[in-house]
Amino acid sequence: MHERIDRLVARLLRTSRLVADMMDRAGTALVEADGELAREVIADGATLERAKVEAEGHAHAILASQSPVATDQRVVLAAIHAVGDLDRMGRLAIHVAEAVQRRYPARVVPQVLVPRFVEMGRIAVWLAVMAGQAVQSRDAVLARTLISVDDDMDDLHRTVFTVIDYQNWAHGTAKAVDAALLSRYYERFADHAVSLAKQTTFVVTGARGPASPGTSFRAVACRRGSGVR
């Protein structure tokens, strides 16, 4: 039983790294108006779908063929929910890439917003990587930290709308709509990473634990050595 669960968790970890890489490359394509890189991210949708089907099949097979104890059952049920979050995260990365392709060769967002999207990308990739690690290690403390870090993404999401609503916005309606949608994609990506981390708390405690307040992305990244580029 434990060997099968370990293989399931390993699948989730690989998928979390896949979606982190997809969003990382989608963000690069966004900032650099790189149509080819955007196409590569979109093509990764097939790999994501295979990973989703395989992980779901593995999880359901464990439930069907075994009688897991409570903790093991929570791991498998959490894994099924996590697969859904990871799939949505990958699809959101694809949405970012599709926006790049739609406007190529022009840039999707004006330069005034680029630093915000760069930072949103950094947080999104970090959250995806760390959520995968939380699932693998079943570290509820790390999971609660990720929940707090999501506040940084929410703040950036709000500042994008502040810039768009500013009376001196001179980049037209189409770019305003694009920026608003892209910001929403990043914000939702982070939300799903947090949902993924919450599954770890559920596995460890059997309950959905509250977030630990007051931890910023920058503080956590410096403390843990995030590896975010």
PDB file of N, CA and C in Angstrom, residues 89-192:
ATOM      1  N   MET A  89      -4.158  24.580 -13.008  1.00  0.00           N
ATOM      2  CA  MET A  89      -2.965  25.444 -13.037  1.00  0.00           C
ATOM      3  C   MET A  89      -2.296  25.376 -14.406  1.00  0.00           C
ATOM      4  N   GLY A  90      -2.159  24.167 -14.942  1.00  0.00           N
ATOM      5  CA  GLY A  90      -1.574  24.034 -16.275  1.00  0.00           C
ATOM      6  C   GLY A  90      -2.404  24.724 -17.333  1.00  0.00           C
ATOM      7  N   ARG A  91      -3.725  24.619 -17.212  1.00  0.00           N
ATOM      8  CA  ARG A  91      -4.610  25.266 -18.200  1.00  0.00           C
ATOM      9  C   ARG A  91      -4.492  26.788 -18.118  1.00  0.00           C
ATOM     10  N   LEU A  92      -4.301  27.309 -16.922  1.00  0.00           N
ATOM     11  CA  LEU A  92      -4.128  28.756 -16.777  1.00  0.00           C
ATOM     12  C   LEU A  92      -2.818  29.222 -17.401  1.00  0.00           C
ATOM     13  N   ALA A  93      -1.762  28.412 -17.263  1.00  0.00           N
ATOM     14  CA  ALA A  93      -0.504  28.738 -17.945  1.00  0.00           C
ATOM     15  C   ALA A  93      -0.713  28.755 -19.455  1.00  0.00           C
ATOM     16  N   ILE A  94      -1.507  27.818 -19.942  1.00  0.00           N
ATOM     17  CA  ILE A  94      -1.811  27.782 -21.378  1.00  0.00           C
ATOM     18  C   ILE A  94      -2.596  29.025 -21.784  1.00  0.00           C
ATOM     19  N   HIS A  95      -3.511  29.479 -20.938  1.00  0.00           N
ATOM     20  CA  HIS A  95      -4.263  30.710 -21.253  1.00  0.00           C
ATOM     21  C   HIS A  95      -3.321  31.902 -21.415  1.00  0.00           C
ATOM     22  N   VAL A  96      -2.300  31.972 -20.545  1.00  0.00           N
ATOM     23  CA  VAL A  96      -1.319  33.053 -20.671  1.00  0.00           C
ATOM     24  C   VAL A  96      -0.606  32.943 -22.017  1.00  0.00           C
ATOM     25  N   ALA A  97      -0.181  31.736 -22.363  1.00  0.00           N
ATOM     26  CA  ALA A  97       0.515  31.523 -23.631  1.00  0.00           C
ATOM     27  C   ALA A  97      -0.382  31.838 -24.821  1.00  0.00           C
ATOM     28  N   GLU A  98      -1.650  31.489 -24.719  1.00  0.00           N
ATOM     29  CA  GLU A  98      -2.587  31.785 -25.810  1.00  0.00           C
ATOM     30  C   GLU A  98      -2.761  33.287 -26.004  1.00  0.00           C
ATOM     31  N   ALA A  99      -2.745  34.043 -24.913  1.00  0.00           N
ATOM     32  CA  ALA A  99      -2.827  35.500 -25.024  1.00  0.00           C
ATOM     33  C   ALA A  99      -1.619  36.056 -25.760  1.00  0.00           C
ATOM     34  N   VAL A 100      -0.443  35.478 -25.490  1.00  0.00           N
ATOM     35  CA  VAL A 100       0.769  35.903 -26.197  1.00  0.00           C
ATOM     36  C   VAL A 100       0.634  35.626 -27.688  1.00  0.00           C
ATOM     37  N   GLN A 101       0.176  34.434 -28.030  1.00  0.00           N
ATOM     38  CA  GLN A 101       0.009  34.080 -29.440  1.00  0.00           C
ATOM     39  C   GLN A 101      -1.023  34.965 -30.125  1.00  0.00           C
ATOM     40  N   ARG A 102      -2.080  35.278 -29.410  1.00  0.00           N
ATOM     41  CA  ARG A 102      -3.164  36.063 -30.008  1.00  0.00           C
ATOM     42  C   ARG A 102      -2.690  37.450 -30.420  1.00  0.00           C
ATOM     43  N   ARG A 103      -1.783  38.048 -29.644  1.00  0.00           N
ATOM     44  CA  ARG A 103      -1.312  39.405 -29.931  1.00  0.00           C
ATOM     45  C   ARG A 103       0.023  39.449 -30.668  1.00  0.00           C
ATOM     46  N   TYR A 104       0.667  38.293 -30.797  1.00  0.00           N
ATOM     47  CA  TYR A 104       1.990  38.245 -31.424  1.00  0.00           C
ATOM     48  C   TYR A 104       1.928  38.825 -32.848  1.00  0.00           C
ATOM     49  N   PRO A 105       2.939  39.633 -33.265  1.00  0.00           N
ATOM     50  CA  PRO A 105       4.214  39.912 -32.599  1.00  0.00           C
ATOM     51  C   PRO A 105       4.183  41.082 -31.612  1.00  0.00           C
ATOM     52  N   ALA A 106       3.015  41.691 -31.441  1.00  0.00           N
ATOM     53  CA  ALA A 106       2.934  42.787 -30.474  1.00  0.00           C
ATOM     54  C   ALA A 106       2.973  42.237 -29.050  1.00  0.00           C
ATOM     55  N   ARG A 107       3.366  43.059 -28.102  1.00  0.00           N
ATOM     56  CA  ARG A 107       3.329  42.663 -26.700  1.00  0.00           C
ATOM     57  C   ARG A 107       1.891  42.711 -26.179  1.00  0.00           C
ATOM     58  N   VAL A 108       1.595  41.794 -25.277  1.00  0.00           N
ATOM     59  CA  VAL A 108       0.240  41.735 -24.739  1.00  0.00           C
ATOM     60  C   VAL A 108      -0.014  42.873 -23.764  1.00  0.00           C
ATOM     61  N   VAL A 109       0.983  43.163 -22.908  1.00  0.00           N
ATOM     62  CA  VAL A 109       0.803  44.197 -21.894  1.00  0.00           C
ATOM     63  C   VAL A 109       1.818  45.310 -22.106  1.00  0.00           C
ATOM     64  N   PRO A 110       1.455  46.537 -21.780  1.00  0.00           N
ATOM     65  CA  PRO A 110       2.398  47.656 -21.930  1.00  0.00           C
ATOM     66  C   PRO A 110       3.529  47.568 -20.903  1.00  0.00           C
ATOM     67  N   GLN A 111       4.594  48.267 -21.183  1.00  0.00           N
ATOM     68  CA  GLN A 111       5.783  48.211 -20.341  1.00  0.00           C
ATOM     69  C   GLN A 111       5.495  48.601 -18.894  1.00  0.00           C
ATOM     70  N   VAL A 112       4.553  49.514 -18.681  1.00  0.00           N
ATOM     71  CA  VAL A 112       4.274  49.974 -17.328  1.00  0.00           C
ATOM     72  C   VAL A 112       3.821  48.829 -16.416  1.00  0.00           C
ATOM     73  N   LEU A 113       3.261  47.766 -17.010  1.00  0.00           N
ATOM     74  CA  LEU A 113       2.773  46.643 -16.213  1.00  0.00           C
ATOM     75  C   LEU A 113       3.747  45.467 -16.163  1.00  0.00           C
ATOM     76  N   VAL A 114       4.781  45.505 -16.978  1.00  0.00           N
ATOM     77  CA  VAL A 114       5.702  44.366 -17.058  1.00  0.00           C
ATOM     78  C   VAL A 114       6.303  43.997 -15.704  1.00  0.00           C
ATOM     79  N   PRO A 115       6.817  44.952 -14.913  1.00  0.00           N
ATOM     80  CA  PRO A 115       7.390  44.556 -13.609  1.00  0.00           C
ATOM     81  C   PRO A 115       6.398  43.826 -12.717  1.00  0.00           C
ATOM     82  N   ARG A 116       5.132  44.218 -12.767  1.00  0.00           N
ATOM     83  CA  ARG A 116       4.127  43.544 -11.944  1.00  0.00           C
ATOM     84  C   ARG A 116       3.921  42.105 -12.411  1.00  0.00           C
ATOM     85  N   PHE A 117       3.873  41.908 -13.719  1.00  0.00           N
ATOM     86  CA  PHE A 117       3.675  40.550 -14.232  1.00  0.00           C
ATOM     87  C   PHE A 117       4.914  39.682 -14.013  1.00  0.00           C
ATOM     88  N   VAL A 118       6.076  40.277 -14.048  1.00  0.00           N
ATOM     89  CA  VAL A 118       7.292  39.519 -13.724  1.00  0.00           C
ATOM     90  C   VAL A 118       7.211  39.015 -12.284  1.00  0.00           C
ATOM     91  N   GLU A 119       6.807  39.882 -11.365  1.00  0.00           N
ATOM     92  CA  GLU A 119       6.708  39.494  -9.963  1.00  0.00           C
ATOM     93  C   GLU A 119       5.590  38.476  -9.742  1.00  0.00           C
ATOM     94  N   MET A 120       4.472  38.646 -10.430  1.00  0.00           N
ATOM     95  CA  MET A 120       3.393  37.666 -10.320  1.00  0.00           C
ATOM     96  C   MET A 120       3.861  36.297 -10.809  1.00  0.00           C
ATOM     97  N   GLY A 121       4.647  36.295 -11.880  1.00  0.00           N
ATOM     98  CA  GLY A 121       5.185  35.046 -12.386  1.00  0.00           C
ATOM     99  C   GLY A 121       6.113  34.383 -11.397  1.00  0.00           C
ATOM    100  N   ARG A 122       6.957  35.172 -10.750  1.00  0.00           N
ATOM    101  CA  ARG A 122       7.888  34.630  -9.749  1.00  0.00           C
ATOM    102  C   ARG A 122       7.116  33.961  -8.605  1.00  0.00           C
ATOM    103  N   ILE A 123       6.095  34.632  -8.132  1.00  0.00           N
ATOM    104  CA  ILE A 123       5.309  34.083  -7.030  1.00  0.00           C
ATOM    105  C   ILE A 123       4.573  32.826  -7.479  1.00  0.00           C
ATOM    106  N   ALA A 124       3.987  32.855  -8.671  1.00  0.00           N
ATOM    107  CA  ALA A 124       3.224  31.709  -9.165  1.00  0.00           C
ATOM    108  C   ALA A 124       4.100  30.470  -9.278  1.00  0.00           C
ATOM    109  N   VAL A 125       5.280  30.617  -9.858  1.00  0.00           N
ATOM    110  CA  VAL A 125       6.182  29.477 -10.030  1.00  0.00           C
ATOM    111  C   VAL A 125       6.637  28.958  -8.667  1.00  0.00           C
ATOM    112  N   TRP A 126       6.982  29.871  -7.772  1.00  0.00           N
ATOM    113  CA  TRP A 126       7.402  29.467  -6.431  1.00  0.00           C
ATOM    114  C   TRP A 126       6.300  28.691  -5.723  1.00  0.00           C
ATOM    115  N   LEU A 127       5.079  29.181  -5.805  1.00  0.00           N
ATOM    116  CA  LEU A 127       3.963  28.500  -5.154  1.00  0.00           C
ATOM    117  C   LEU A 127       3.752  27.103  -5.718  1.00  0.00           C
ATOM    118  N   ALA A 128       3.852  26.962  -7.041  1.00  0.00           N
ATOM    119  CA  ALA A 128       3.652  25.644  -7.651  1.00  0.00           C
ATOM    120  C   ALA A 128       4.720  24.658  -7.209  1.00  0.00           C
ATOM    121  N   VAL A 129       5.963  25.106  -7.193  1.00  0.00           N
ATOM    122  CA  VAL A 129       7.066  24.228  -6.780  1.00  0.00           C
ATOM    123  C   VAL A 129       6.913  23.838  -5.312  1.00  0.00           C
ATOM    124  N   MET A 130       6.657  24.808  -4.466  1.00  0.00           N
ATOM    125  CA  MET A 130       6.571  24.541  -3.044  1.00  0.00           C
ATOM    126  C   MET A 130       5.316  23.744  -2.675  1.00  0.00           C
ATOM    127  N   ALA A 131       4.238  23.940  -3.406  1.00  0.00           N
ATOM    128  CA  ALA A 131       3.042  23.128  -3.163  1.00  0.00           C
ATOM    129  C   ALA A 131       3.334  21.662  -3.441  1.00  0.00           C
ATOM    130  N   GLY A 132       4.078  21.403  -4.511  1.00  0.00           N
ATOM    131  CA  GLY A 132       4.476  20.029  -4.799  1.00  0.00           C
ATOM    132  C   GLY A 132       5.338  19.451  -3.690  1.00  0.00           C
ATOM    133  N   GLN A 133       6.256  20.252  -3.183  1.00  0.00           N
ATOM    134  CA  GLN A 133       7.108  19.780  -2.099  1.00  0.00           C
ATOM    135  C   GLN A 133       6.307  19.536  -0.823  1.00  0.00           C
ATOM    136  N   ALA A 134       5.299  20.377  -0.585  1.00  0.00           N
ATOM    137  CA  ALA A 134       4.452  20.191   0.595  1.00  0.00           C
ATOM    138  C   ALA A 134       3.691  18.875   0.504  1.00  0.00           C
ATOM    139  N   VAL A 135       3.206  18.559  -0.693  1.00  0.00           N
ATOM    140  CA  VAL A 135       2.499  17.298  -0.894  1.00  0.00           C
ATOM    141  C   VAL A 135       3.443  16.118  -0.669  1.00  0.00           C
ATOM    142  N   GLN A 136       4.651  16.223  -1.203  1.00  0.00           N
ATOM    143  CA  GLN A 136       5.609  15.125  -1.063  1.00  0.00           C
ATOM    144  C   GLN A 136       6.023  14.918   0.394  1.00  0.00           C
ATOM    145  N   SER A 137       6.294  16.011   1.101  1.00  0.00           N
ATOM    146  CA  SER A 137       6.800  15.906   2.477  1.00  0.00           C
ATOM    147  C   SER A 137       5.684  15.841   3.503  1.00  0.00           C
ATOM    148  N   ARG A 138       4.442  16.170   3.072  1.00  0.00           N
ATOM    149  CA  ARG A 138       3.298  16.260   3.987  1.00  0.00           C
ATOM    150  C   ARG A 138       3.624  17.213   5.135  1.00  0.00           C
ATOM    151  N   ASP A 139       4.169  18.344   4.751  1.00  0.00           N
ATOM    152  CA  ASP A 139       4.609  19.366   5.694  1.00  0.00           C
ATOM    153  C   ASP A 139       3.497  20.394   5.855  1.00  0.00           C
ATOM    154  N   ALA A 140       2.727  20.280   6.917  1.00  0.00           N
ATOM    155  CA  ALA A 140       1.598  21.183   7.121  1.00  0.00           C
ATOM    156  C   ALA A 140       2.052  22.602   7.401  1.00  0.00           C
ATOM    157  N   VAL A 141       3.226  22.773   8.016  1.00  0.00           N
ATOM    158  CA  VAL A 141       3.741  24.117   8.284  1.00  0.00           C
ATOM    159  C   VAL A 141       4.059  24.830   6.976  1.00  0.00           C
ATOM    160  N   LEU A 142       4.728  24.122   6.051  1.00  0.00           N
ATOM    161  CA  LEU A 142       5.004  24.698   4.735  1.00  0.00           C
ATOM    162  C   LEU A 142       3.710  25.020   4.015  1.00  0.00           C
ATOM    163  N   ALA A 143       2.730  24.121   4.125  1.00  0.00           N
ATOM    164  CA  ALA A 143       1.445  24.359   3.470  1.00  0.00           C
ATOM    165  C   ALA A 143       0.799  25.648   3.971  1.00  0.00           C
ATOM    166  N   ARG A 144       0.823  25.874   5.281  1.00  0.00           N
ATOM    167  CA  ARG A 144       0.228  27.099   5.824  1.00  0.00           C
ATOM    168  C   ARG A 144       1.001  28.327   5.392  1.00  0.00           C
ATOM    169  N   THR A 145       2.309  28.196   5.227  1.00  0.00           N
ATOM    170  CA  THR A 145       3.119  29.318   4.741  1.00  0.00           C
ATOM    171  C   THR A 145       2.702  29.709   3.328  1.00  0.00           C
ATOM    172  N   LEU A 146       2.457  28.719   2.481  1.00  0.00           N
ATOM    173  CA  LEU A 146       2.032  29.000   1.113  1.00  0.00           C
ATOM    174  C   LEU A 146       0.703  29.739   1.088  1.00  0.00           C
ATOM    175  N   ILE A 147      -0.177  29.374   1.995  1.00  0.00           N
ATOM    176  CA  ILE A 147      -1.472  30.043   2.059  1.00  0.00           C
ATOM    177  C   ILE A 147      -1.277  31.539   2.351  1.00  0.00           C
ATOM    178  N   SER A 148      -0.328  31.857   3.227  1.00  0.00           N
ATOM    179  CA  SER A 148      -0.059  33.262   3.555  1.00  0.00           C
ATOM    180  C   SER A 148       0.584  33.996   2.382  1.00  0.00           C
ATOM    181  N   VAL A 149       1.489  33.327   1.676  1.00  0.00           N
ATOM    182  CA  VAL A 149       2.196  33.959   0.565  1.00  0.00           C
ATOM    183  C   VAL A 149       1.225  34.359  -0.552  1.00  0.00           C
ATOM    184  N   ASP A 150       0.128  33.645  -0.660  1.00  0.00           N
ATOM    185  CA  ASP A 150      -0.870  33.976  -1.678  1.00  0.00           C
ATOM    186  C   ASP A 150      -1.359  35.421  -1.540  1.00  0.00           C
ATOM    187  N   ASP A 151      -1.276  35.999  -0.348  1.00  0.00           N
ATOM    188  CA  ASP A 151      -1.688  37.396  -0.155  1.00  0.00           C
ATOM    189  C   ASP A 151      -0.877  38.345  -1.036  1.00  0.00           C
ATOM    190  N   ASP A 152       0.408  38.020  -1.259  1.00  0.00           N
ATOM    191  CA  ASP A 152       1.245  38.867  -2.112  1.00  0.00           C
ATOM    192  C   ASP A 152       0.713  38.893  -3.536  1.00  0.00           C
ATOM    193  N   MET A 153       0.267  37.730  -4.014  1.00  0.00           N
ATOM    194  CA  MET A 153      -0.301  37.667  -5.358  1.00  0.00           C
ATOM    195  C   MET A 153      -1.586  38.495  -5.425  1.00  0.00           C
ATOM    196  N   ASP A 154      -2.415  38.387  -4.398  1.00  0.00           N
ATOM    197  CA  ASP A 154      -3.660  39.161  -4.378  1.00  0.00           C
ATOM    198  C   ASP A 154      -3.374  40.661  -4.416  1.00  0.00           C
ATOM    199  N   ASP A 155      -2.349  41.099  -3.692  1.00  0.00           N
ATOM    200  CA  ASP A 155      -1.981  42.518  -3.692  1.00  0.00           C
ATOM    201  C   ASP A 155      -1.561  42.981  -5.086  1.00  0.00           C
ATOM    202  N   LEU A 156      -0.750  42.169  -5.752  1.00  0.00           N
ATOM    203  CA  LEU A 156      -0.314  42.520  -7.108  1.00  0.00           C
ATOM    204  C   LEU A 156      -1.491  42.550  -8.070  1.00  0.00           C
ATOM    205  N   HIS A 157      -2.380  41.597  -7.922  1.00  0.00           N
ATOM    206  CA  HIS A 157      -3.581  41.550  -8.761  1.00  0.00           C
ATOM    207  C   HIS A 157      -4.369  42.855  -8.631  1.00  0.00           C
ATOM    208  N   ARG A 158      -4.491  43.333  -7.403  1.00  0.00           N
ATOM    209  CA  ARG A 158      -5.222  44.585  -7.192  1.00  0.00           C
ATOM    210  C   ARG A 158      -4.480  45.779  -7.793  1.00  0.00           C
ATOM    211  N   THR A 159      -3.146  45.788  -7.721  1.00  0.00           N
ATOM    212  CA  THR A 159      -2.418  46.932  -8.260  1.00  0.00           C
ATOM    213  C   THR A 159      -2.507  47.010  -9.780  1.00  0.00           C
ATOM    214  N   VAL A 160      -2.641  45.862 -10.445  1.00  0.00           N
ATOM    215  CA  VAL A 160      -2.835  45.883 -11.901  1.00  0.00           C
ATOM    216  C   VAL A 160      -4.104  46.653 -12.236  1.00  0.00           C
ATOM    217  N   PHE A 161      -5.169  46.388 -11.498  1.00  0.00           N
ATOM    218  CA  PHE A 161      -6.421  47.102 -11.755  1.00  0.00           C
ATOM    219  C   PHE A 161      -6.305  48.581 -11.393  1.00  0.00           C
ATOM    220  N   THR A 162      -5.506  48.887 -10.389  1.00  0.00           N
ATOM    221  CA  THR A 162      -5.286  50.288 -10.036  1.00  0.00           C
ATOM    222  C   THR A 162      -4.635  51.035 -11.196  1.00  0.00           C
ATOM    223  N   VAL A 163      -3.637  50.427 -11.822  1.00  0.00           N
ATOM    224  CA  VAL A 163      -2.961  51.055 -12.964  1.00  0.00           C
ATOM    225  C   VAL A 163      -3.921  51.210 -14.141  1.00  0.00           C
ATOM    226  N   ILE A 164      -4.693  50.173 -14.412  1.00  0.00           N
ATOM    227  CA  ILE A 164      -5.630  50.222 -15.535  1.00  0.00           C
ATOM    228  C   ILE A 164      -6.672  51.319 -15.331  1.00  0.00           C
ATOM    229  N   ASP A 165      -7.132  51.472 -14.092  1.00  0.00           N
ATOM    230  CA  ASP A 165      -8.189  52.448 -13.801  1.00  0.00           C
ATOM    231  C   ASP A 165      -7.670  53.878 -13.705  1.00  0.00           C
ATOM    232  N   TYR A 166      -6.349  54.037 -13.680  1.00  0.00           N
ATOM    233  CA  TYR A 166      -5.785  55.374 -13.523  1.00  0.00           C
ATOM    234  C   TYR A 166      -6.157  56.237 -14.726  1.00  0.00           C
ATOM    235  N   GLN A 167      -6.458  57.492 -14.465  1.00  0.00           N
ATOM    236  CA  GLN A 167      -7.003  58.367 -15.510  1.00  0.00           C
ATOM    237  C   GLN A 167      -6.035  58.590 -16.664  1.00  0.00           C
ATOM    238  N   ASN A 168      -4.739  58.407 -16.437  1.00  0.00           N
ATOM    239  CA  ASN A 168      -3.758  58.622 -17.505  1.00  0.00           C
ATOM    240  C   ASN A 168      -3.442  57.354 -18.310  1.00  0.00           C
ATOM    241  N   TRP A 169      -4.210  56.294 -18.125  1.00  0.00           N
ATOM    242  CA  TRP A 169      -4.016  55.074 -18.920  1.00  0.00           C
ATOM    243  C   TRP A 169      -4.158  55.425 -20.402  1.00  0.00           C
ATOM    244  N   ALA A 170      -3.110  55.152 -21.180  1.00  0.00           N
ATOM    245  CA  ALA A 170      -3.099  55.596 -22.585  1.00  0.00           C
ATOM    246  C   ALA A 170      -2.874  54.446 -23.554  1.00  0.00           C
ATOM    247  N   HIS A 171      -3.224  53.221 -23.136  1.00  0.00           N
ATOM    248  CA  HIS A 171      -2.880  52.054 -23.945  1.00  0.00           C
ATOM    249  C   HIS A 171      -4.081  51.364 -24.573  1.00  0.00           C
ATOM    250  N   GLY A 172      -5.238  51.974 -24.453  1.00  0.00           N
ATOM    251  CA  GLY A 172      -6.410  51.459 -25.138  1.00  0.00           C
ATOM    252  C   GLY A 172      -7.165  50.392 -24.361  1.00  0.00           C
ATOM    253  N   THR A 173      -8.396  50.169 -24.828  1.00  0.00           N
ATOM    254  CA  THR A 173      -9.284  49.219 -24.149  1.00  0.00           C
ATOM    255  C   THR A 173      -8.799  47.780 -24.281  1.00  0.00           C
ATOM    256  N   ALA A 174      -8.314  47.418 -25.482  1.00  0.00           N
ATOM    257  CA  ALA A 174      -7.899  46.028 -25.710  1.00  0.00           C
ATOM    258  C   ALA A 174      -6.787  45.610 -24.754  1.00  0.00           C
ATOM    259  N   LYS A 175      -5.793  46.466 -24.571  1.00  0.00           N
ATOM    260  CA  LYS A 175      -4.704  46.133 -23.654  1.00  0.00           C
ATOM    261  C   LYS A 175      -5.175  46.124 -22.204  1.00  0.00           C
ATOM    262  N   ALA A 176      -6.118  46.957 -21.880  1.00  0.00           N
ATOM    263  CA  ALA A 176      -6.670  46.942 -20.527  1.00  0.00           C
ATOM    264  C   ALA A 176      -7.376  45.618 -20.253  1.00  0.00           C
ATOM    265  N   VAL A 177      -8.155  45.153 -21.232  1.00  0.00           N
ATOM    266  CA  VAL A 177      -8.851  43.865 -21.087  1.00  0.00           C
ATOM    267  C   VAL A 177      -7.844  42.723 -20.984  1.00  0.00           C
ATOM    268  N   ASP A 178      -6.843  42.726 -21.855  1.00  0.00           N
ATOM    269  CA  ASP A 178      -5.813  41.685 -21.815  1.00  0.00           C
ATOM    270  C   ASP A 178      -5.117  41.642 -20.452  1.00  0.00           C
ATOM    271  N   ALA A 179      -4.735  42.811 -19.962  1.00  0.00           N
ATOM    272  CA  ALA A 179      -4.026  42.872 -18.685  1.00  0.00           C
ATOM    273  C   ALA A 179      -4.899  42.364 -17.543  1.00  0.00           C
ATOM    274  N   ALA A 180      -6.174  42.734 -17.572  1.00  0.00           N
ATOM    275  CA  ALA A 180      -7.086  42.291 -16.512  1.00  0.00           C
ATOM    276  C   ALA A 180      -7.246  40.769 -16.537  1.00  0.00           C
ATOM    277  N   LEU A 181      -7.394  40.205 -17.724  1.00  0.00           N
ATOM    278  CA  LEU A 181      -7.534  38.749 -17.842  1.00  0.00           C
ATOM    279  C   LEU A 181      -6.262  38.025 -17.405  1.00  0.00           C
ATOM    280  N   LEU A 182      -5.123  38.523 -17.864  1.00  0.00           N
ATOM    281  CA  LEU A 182      -3.859  37.887 -17.510  1.00  0.00           C
ATOM    282  C   LEU A 182      -3.627  37.931 -15.995  1.00  0.00           C
ATOM    283  N   SER A 183      -3.921  39.055 -15.396  1.00  0.00           N
ATOM    284  CA  SER A 183      -3.765  39.175 -13.949  1.00  0.00           C
ATOM    285  C   SER A 183      -4.660  38.161 -13.234  1.00  0.00           C
ATOM    286  N   ARG A 184      -5.853  37.995 -13.749  1.00  0.00           N
ATOM    287  CA  ARG A 184      -6.781  37.012 -13.173  1.00  0.00           C
ATOM    288  C   ARG A 184      -6.234  35.594 -13.327  1.00  0.00           C
ATOM    289  N   TYR A 185      -5.598  35.281 -14.454  1.00  0.00           N
ATOM    290  CA  TYR A 185      -5.022  33.942 -14.648  1.00  0.00           C
ATOM    291  C   TYR A 185      -3.961  33.658 -13.584  1.00  0.00           C
ATOM    292  N   TYR A 186      -3.103  34.637 -13.352  1.00  0.00           N
ATOM    293  CA  TYR A 186      -2.061  34.450 -12.346  1.00  0.00           C
ATOM    294  C   TYR A 186      -2.669  34.299 -10.949  1.00  0.00           C
ATOM    295  N   GLU A 187      -3.653  35.122 -10.663  1.00  0.00           N
ATOM    296  CA  GLU A 187      -4.277  35.070  -9.337  1.00  0.00           C
ATOM    297  C   GLU A 187      -4.960  33.723  -9.113  1.00  0.00           C
ATOM    298  N   ARG A 188      -5.621  33.204 -10.129  1.00  0.00           N
ATOM    299  CA  ARG A 188      -6.285  31.899 -10.010  1.00  0.00           C
ATOM    300  C   ARG A 188      -5.258  30.773  -9.919  1.00  0.00           C
ATOM    301  N   PHE A 189      -4.163  30.885 -10.661  1.00  0.00           N
ATOM    302  CA  PHE A 189      -3.085  29.891 -10.583  1.00  0.00           C
ATOM    303  C   PHE A 189      -2.602  29.772  -9.137  1.00  0.00           C
ATOM    304  N   ALA A 190      -2.387  30.922  -8.502  1.00  0.00           N
ATOM    305  CA  ALA A 190      -1.944  30.927  -7.106  1.00  0.00           C
ATOM    306  C   ALA A 190      -2.995  30.323  -6.189  1.00  0.00           C
ATOM    307  N   ASP A 191      -4.260  30.623  -6.444  1.00  0.00           N
ATOM    308  CA  ASP A 191      -5.329  30.064  -5.617  1.00  0.00           C
ATOM    309  C   ASP A 191      -5.331  28.539  -5.677  1.00  0.00           C
ATOM    310  N   HIS A 192      -5.114  27.995  -6.873  1.00  0.00           N
ATOM    311  CA  HIS A 192      -5.104  26.537  -7.003  1.00  0.00           C
ATOM    312  C   HIS A 192      -3.866  25.933  -6.346  1.00  0.00           C
TER     313      HIS A 192
END
